[in-house]
Amino acid sequence: MEKVITSDKSMTFRNEKYDECYHTKSGAIEESFEKYAKPCKVKDGMKILDVCFGIGYNTLAAIHSAGVDAVGLENDEVILNEIQNVEVPEELKEDYEKIKKAAKDREYRDEKVSIKIILGDARETVKQLEDNSFDAVFFDPFSPKKCPELWAEGFFKDIAKKMKRGAVLATYSCARVARDNLRKAGFRVEDGPSIGRRSPSTLAYI
Ligand SMILES: C[S@@+](CC[C@H](N)C(=O)[O-])C[C@H]1O[C@@H](n2cnc3c(N)ncnc32)[C@H](O)[C@@H]1O
């Protein structure tokens, strides 16, 4: 797996099959805080669904911000194993150790946070989750061009079922197909923050 150092000095990887990086080159960890944890107003007691867990930076941003219960969906065991080789900035190391333990055991729990990782195709594994239970969804697949199956109306509908009324889904993309399919699935779509580029991210409410 090719390592890439992004502009905020945090590391990520490039996926050969998709020919895309796991994060924006403008700053991998910055993206996780600014496009996911902060706009979703992560706070103690929230239940978060991290769709496309990857190396777990979005869940890292959440557990660094508050005491939350996170469930990650990921279909690639190789990237989950790579987590053991990821180095994060000093101030995030303690929390990333929790991500490392969760990646190894598929589960981590302490008095403040819990993390569960479900390995498999997110379109199937999402169906195992409890209905009306999530306060926020971090939606972070590869781009709609490279991974269209995850940006589909049907998958957004399945995710919506798992969200509490008024819950928020955050994603880095503002692609037309992403927003159209979110609307068709019943979401109200708004611009999210623009970080590292001119175009906005997306916040979608159910
Ligand atoms: C852009 S990366 C996610 C980065 C991640 N959020 C992070 O912070 O490291 C996209 C991820 O989606 C995963 N993926 C692709 N297709 C999937 C599927 N059908 N079900 C679950 N995960 C999938 C890939 O293996 C990859 O880890």
Short mmCIF file of C-alpha atoms and ligand atoms in Angstrom, two decimals:
data_model
loop_
_atom_site.label_atom_id
_atom_site.label_comp_id
_atom_site.label_asym_id
_atom_site.label_seq_id
_atom_site.Cartn_x
_atom_site.Cartn_y
_atom_site.Cartn_z
CA MET A 1 0.00 0.00 0.00
CA GLU A 2 1.57 3.32 -1.09
CA LYS A 3 1.89 5.84 1.76
CA VAL A 4 1.06 9.49 1.01
CA ILE A 5 1.90 12.45 3.27
CA THR A 6 -0.78 15.12 2.99
CA SER A 7 -0.41 18.89 3.44
CA ASP A 8 -1.26 18.89 7.16
CA LYS A 9 1.60 16.35 7.50
CA SER A 10 -0.79 13.50 8.33
CA MET A 11 -0.38 10.29 6.40
CA THR A 12 -2.81 8.37 4.26
CA PHE A 13 -2.64 5.70 1.56
CA ARG A 14 -3.34 5.47 -2.17
CA ASN A 15 -5.57 2.59 -3.24
CA GLU A 16 -4.30 1.06 -6.47
CA LYS A 17 -7.55 -0.56 -7.54
CA TYR A 18 -9.53 2.69 -7.29
CA ASP A 19 -6.54 4.88 -8.17
CA GLU A 20 -7.59 7.25 -5.39
CA CYS A 21 -6.27 8.29 -2.01
CA TYR A 22 -8.16 7.46 1.17
CA HIS A 23 -8.23 11.18 2.02
CA THR A 24 -7.78 14.60 0.44
CA LYS A 25 -4.17 15.58 -0.16
CA SER A 26 -4.91 18.96 1.43
CA GLY A 27 -4.89 17.28 4.86
CA ALA A 28 -6.14 13.84 5.83
CA ILE A 29 -6.71 14.40 9.53
CA GLU A 30 -7.87 17.98 9.01
CA GLU A 31 -10.57 16.62 6.69
CA SER A 32 -11.83 14.22 9.36
CA PHE A 33 -12.30 16.98 11.92
CA GLU A 34 -13.50 19.74 9.59
CA LYS A 35 -15.82 17.81 7.25
CA TYR A 36 -17.11 15.14 9.65
CA ALA A 37 -16.73 15.56 13.43
CA LYS A 38 -17.21 19.34 13.64
CA PRO A 39 -20.15 19.84 11.24
CA CYS A 40 -21.92 16.84 12.82
CA LYS A 41 -21.50 18.62 16.20
CA VAL A 42 -20.15 15.45 17.81
CA LYS A 43 -20.84 15.41 21.53
CA ASP A 44 -20.96 12.99 24.47
CA GLY A 45 -23.44 10.15 24.13
CA MET A 46 -23.81 10.31 20.35
CA LYS A 47 -24.05 7.16 18.28
CA ILE A 48 -22.09 7.45 15.05
CA LEU A 49 -22.10 5.32 11.92
CA ASP A 50 -18.79 5.51 10.02
CA VAL A 51 -19.52 4.20 6.52
CA CYS A 52 -16.22 3.20 4.89
CA PHE A 53 -13.99 3.06 7.96
CA GLY A 54 -10.67 2.86 6.05
CA ILE A 55 -7.89 3.77 8.50
CA GLY A 56 -10.41 5.15 10.94
CA TYR A 57 -9.56 8.86 10.91
CA ASN A 58 -13.20 9.94 10.95
CA THR A 59 -13.93 7.82 14.01
CA LEU A 60 -10.64 9.09 15.50
CA ALA A 61 -11.85 12.68 15.10
CA ALA A 62 -15.14 11.73 16.79
CA ILE A 63 -13.61 9.93 19.79
CA HIS A 64 -11.06 12.74 20.22
CA SER A 65 -13.93 15.23 20.35
CA ALA A 66 -16.31 13.41 22.73
CA GLY A 67 -17.37 10.18 24.37
CA VAL A 68 -19.27 8.41 21.59
CA ASP A 69 -20.33 4.96 20.42
CA ALA A 70 -19.07 4.38 16.88
CA VAL A 71 -19.84 1.62 14.41
CA GLY A 72 -17.58 1.37 11.34
CA LEU A 73 -18.43 -0.47 8.11
CA GLU A 74 -15.51 -1.60 5.94
CA ASN A 75 -15.12 -4.38 3.39
CA ASP A 76 -11.32 -4.49 3.04
CA GLU A 77 -9.36 -6.44 5.63
CA VAL A 78 -6.07 -5.27 4.07
CA ILE A 79 -6.72 -1.62 4.95
CA LEU A 80 -7.88 -2.58 8.46
CA ASN A 81 -4.58 -4.43 8.95
CA GLU A 82 -2.61 -1.40 7.66
CA ILE A 83 -3.96 0.60 10.61
CA GLN A 84 -1.25 -0.98 12.78
CA ASN A 85 1.38 0.82 10.64
CA VAL A 86 -0.25 4.25 10.69
CA GLU A 87 1.41 7.04 12.66
CA VAL A 88 -0.62 10.01 13.80
CA PRO A 89 0.42 13.32 15.44
CA GLU A 90 1.42 13.10 19.12
CA GLU A 91 -1.79 14.67 20.44
CA LEU A 92 -3.93 11.97 18.75
CA LYS A 93 -1.80 8.94 19.59
CA GLU A 94 -3.70 7.90 22.71
CA ASP A 95 -7.02 7.89 20.85
CA TYR A 96 -5.55 6.23 17.76
CA GLU A 97 -4.40 3.36 20.00
CA LYS A 98 -8.12 2.70 20.53
CA ILE A 99 -8.64 2.60 16.75
CA LYS A 100 -5.71 0.16 16.49
CA LYS A 101 -7.22 -2.11 19.12
CA ALA A 102 -10.62 -1.97 17.44
CA ALA A 103 -9.04 -2.80 14.08
CA LYS A 104 -7.33 -5.83 15.57
CA ASP A 105 -10.22 -7.17 17.69
CA ARG A 106 -13.10 -5.60 15.67
CA GLU A 107 -14.23 -4.06 18.94
CA TYR A 108 -12.95 -1.64 21.58
CA ARG A 109 -14.63 -0.36 24.71
CA ASP A 110 -13.62 1.79 27.68
CA GLU A 111 -15.50 4.02 30.12
CA LYS A 112 -15.69 6.82 27.52
CA VAL A 113 -16.03 5.35 24.04
CA SER A 114 -16.96 2.22 22.17
CA ILE A 115 -15.92 1.25 18.64
CA LYS A 116 -17.24 -1.69 16.67
CA ILE A 117 -16.04 -2.56 13.17
CA ILE A 118 -18.18 -4.74 10.91
CA LEU A 119 -16.27 -6.32 8.03
CA GLY A 120 -18.21 -6.81 4.80
CA ASP A 121 -19.99 -4.97 2.03
CA ALA A 122 -21.60 -1.95 3.68
CA ARG A 123 -24.70 -2.38 1.50
CA GLU A 124 -25.31 -5.67 3.32
CA THR A 125 -23.85 -5.03 6.77
CA VAL A 126 -25.89 -1.82 7.20
CA LYS A 127 -28.98 -4.04 7.37
CA GLN A 128 -27.74 -5.62 10.63
CA LEU A 129 -27.88 -2.29 12.47
CA GLU A 130 -30.70 -1.13 14.72
CA ASP A 131 -33.30 1.12 13.07
CA ASN A 132 -33.62 4.79 14.21
CA SER A 133 -30.48 4.59 16.33
CA PHE A 134 -27.72 6.82 14.86
CA ASP A 135 -27.28 10.53 15.56
CA ALA A 136 -24.70 11.08 12.80
CA VAL A 137 -23.35 9.26 9.76
CA PHE A 138 -19.89 9.84 8.33
CA PHE A 139 -20.23 8.82 4.68
CA ASP A 140 -16.80 8.45 3.10
CA PRO A 141 -16.58 6.04 0.12
CA PHE A 142 -14.25 6.53 -2.81
CA SER A 143 -15.64 9.03 -5.34
CA PRO A 144 -19.04 8.57 -7.04
CA LYS A 145 -17.16 8.05 -10.32
CA LYS A 146 -15.02 5.22 -8.94
CA CYS A 147 -17.47 3.66 -6.50
CA PRO A 148 -20.99 4.49 -7.84
CA GLU A 149 -22.65 1.56 -6.09
CA LEU A 150 -22.29 3.23 -2.68
CA TRP A 151 -23.72 6.58 -3.79
CA ALA A 152 -26.99 4.95 -4.87
CA GLU A 153 -30.50 5.93 -3.75
CA GLY A 154 -31.19 2.45 -2.35
CA PHE A 155 -28.12 2.50 -0.09
CA PHE A 156 -28.97 6.02 1.15
CA LYS A 157 -32.49 4.76 1.95
CA ASP A 158 -31.06 1.84 3.95
CA ILE A 159 -28.79 4.26 5.86
CA ALA A 160 -31.69 6.67 6.48
CA LYS A 161 -33.64 3.87 8.20
CA LYS A 162 -30.85 3.54 10.75
CA MET A 163 -30.78 7.27 11.59
CA LYS A 164 -32.83 9.03 14.27
CA ARG A 165 -35.18 11.71 12.94
CA GLY A 166 -33.21 14.96 12.56
CA ALA A 167 -29.88 13.12 12.39
CA VAL A 168 -27.17 14.28 10.01
CA LEU A 169 -25.12 12.56 7.31
CA ALA A 170 -21.84 14.27 6.35
CA THR A 171 -19.84 13.58 3.22
CA TYR A 172 -16.92 15.27 1.47
CA SER A 173 -18.63 15.14 -1.94
CA CYS A 174 -20.98 17.68 -3.50
CA ALA A 175 -21.32 15.66 -6.72
CA ARG A 176 -24.67 16.05 -8.48
CA VAL A 177 -25.38 12.31 -8.39
CA ALA A 178 -24.63 12.16 -4.65
CA ARG A 179 -26.97 15.04 -3.82
CA ASP A 180 -29.73 13.89 -6.22
CA ASN A 181 -29.73 10.39 -4.73
CA LEU A 182 -29.68 11.74 -1.17
CA ARG A 183 -32.76 13.86 -1.99
CA LYS A 184 -34.51 10.89 -3.63
CA ALA A 185 -33.84 8.90 -0.45
CA GLY A 186 -35.62 11.59 1.58
CA PHE A 187 -32.74 13.73 2.86
CA ARG A 188 -32.69 17.54 3.01
CA VAL A 189 -29.36 18.56 1.52
CA GLU A 190 -27.22 21.55 2.50
CA ASP A 191 -23.71 22.78 1.76
CA GLY A 192 -21.14 21.67 4.29
CA PRO A 193 -17.78 23.33 4.91
CA SER A 194 -15.30 23.86 2.05
CA ILE A 195 -11.92 22.74 3.31
CA GLY A 196 -8.89 22.43 1.06
CA ARG A 197 -10.88 23.24 -2.10
CA ARG A 198 -13.46 25.70 -3.36
CA SER A 199 -16.45 23.38 -3.58
CA PRO A 200 -18.44 22.59 -0.44
CA SER A 201 -18.89 19.26 1.26
CA THR A 202 -22.45 18.05 1.93
CA LEU A 203 -24.59 17.80 5.06
CA ALA A 204 -27.82 15.87 4.64
CA TYR A 205 -30.60 15.70 7.26
CA ILE A 206 -33.31 13.07 7.58
C1 LIG B 1 -12.12 7.03 0.96
S1 LIG B 1 -11.80 5.53 1.80
C2 LIG B 1 -12.37 5.85 3.45
C3 LIG B 1 -11.41 6.59 4.32
C4 LIG B 1 -11.76 6.49 5.78
N1 LIG B 1 -13.02 7.13 6.10
C5 LIG B 1 -10.65 6.97 6.68
O1 LIG B 1 -10.82 7.92 7.44
O2 LIG B 1 -9.58 6.38 6.62
C6 LIG B 1 -13.07 4.46 1.22
C7 LIG B 1 -13.18 3.14 1.92
O3 LIG B 1 -14.33 2.45 1.45
C8 LIG B 1 -14.07 1.06 1.49
N2 LIG B 1 -15.08 0.39 0.66
C9 LIG B 1 -15.18 0.36 -0.70
N3 LIG B 1 -16.28 -0.34 -1.06
C10 LIG B 1 -16.90 -0.73 0.09
C11 LIG B 1 -18.08 -1.47 0.36
N4 LIG B 1 -18.86 -1.93 -0.63
N5 LIG B 1 -18.41 -1.70 1.65
C12 LIG B 1 -17.63 -1.24 2.66
N6 LIG B 1 -16.50 -0.52 2.47
C13 LIG B 1 -16.14 -0.26 1.19
C14 LIG B 1 -12.65 0.98 0.97
O4 LIG B 1 -12.04 -0.24 1.31
C15 LIG B 1 -12.01 2.18 1.67
O5 LIG B 1 -11.44 1.81 2.89
#
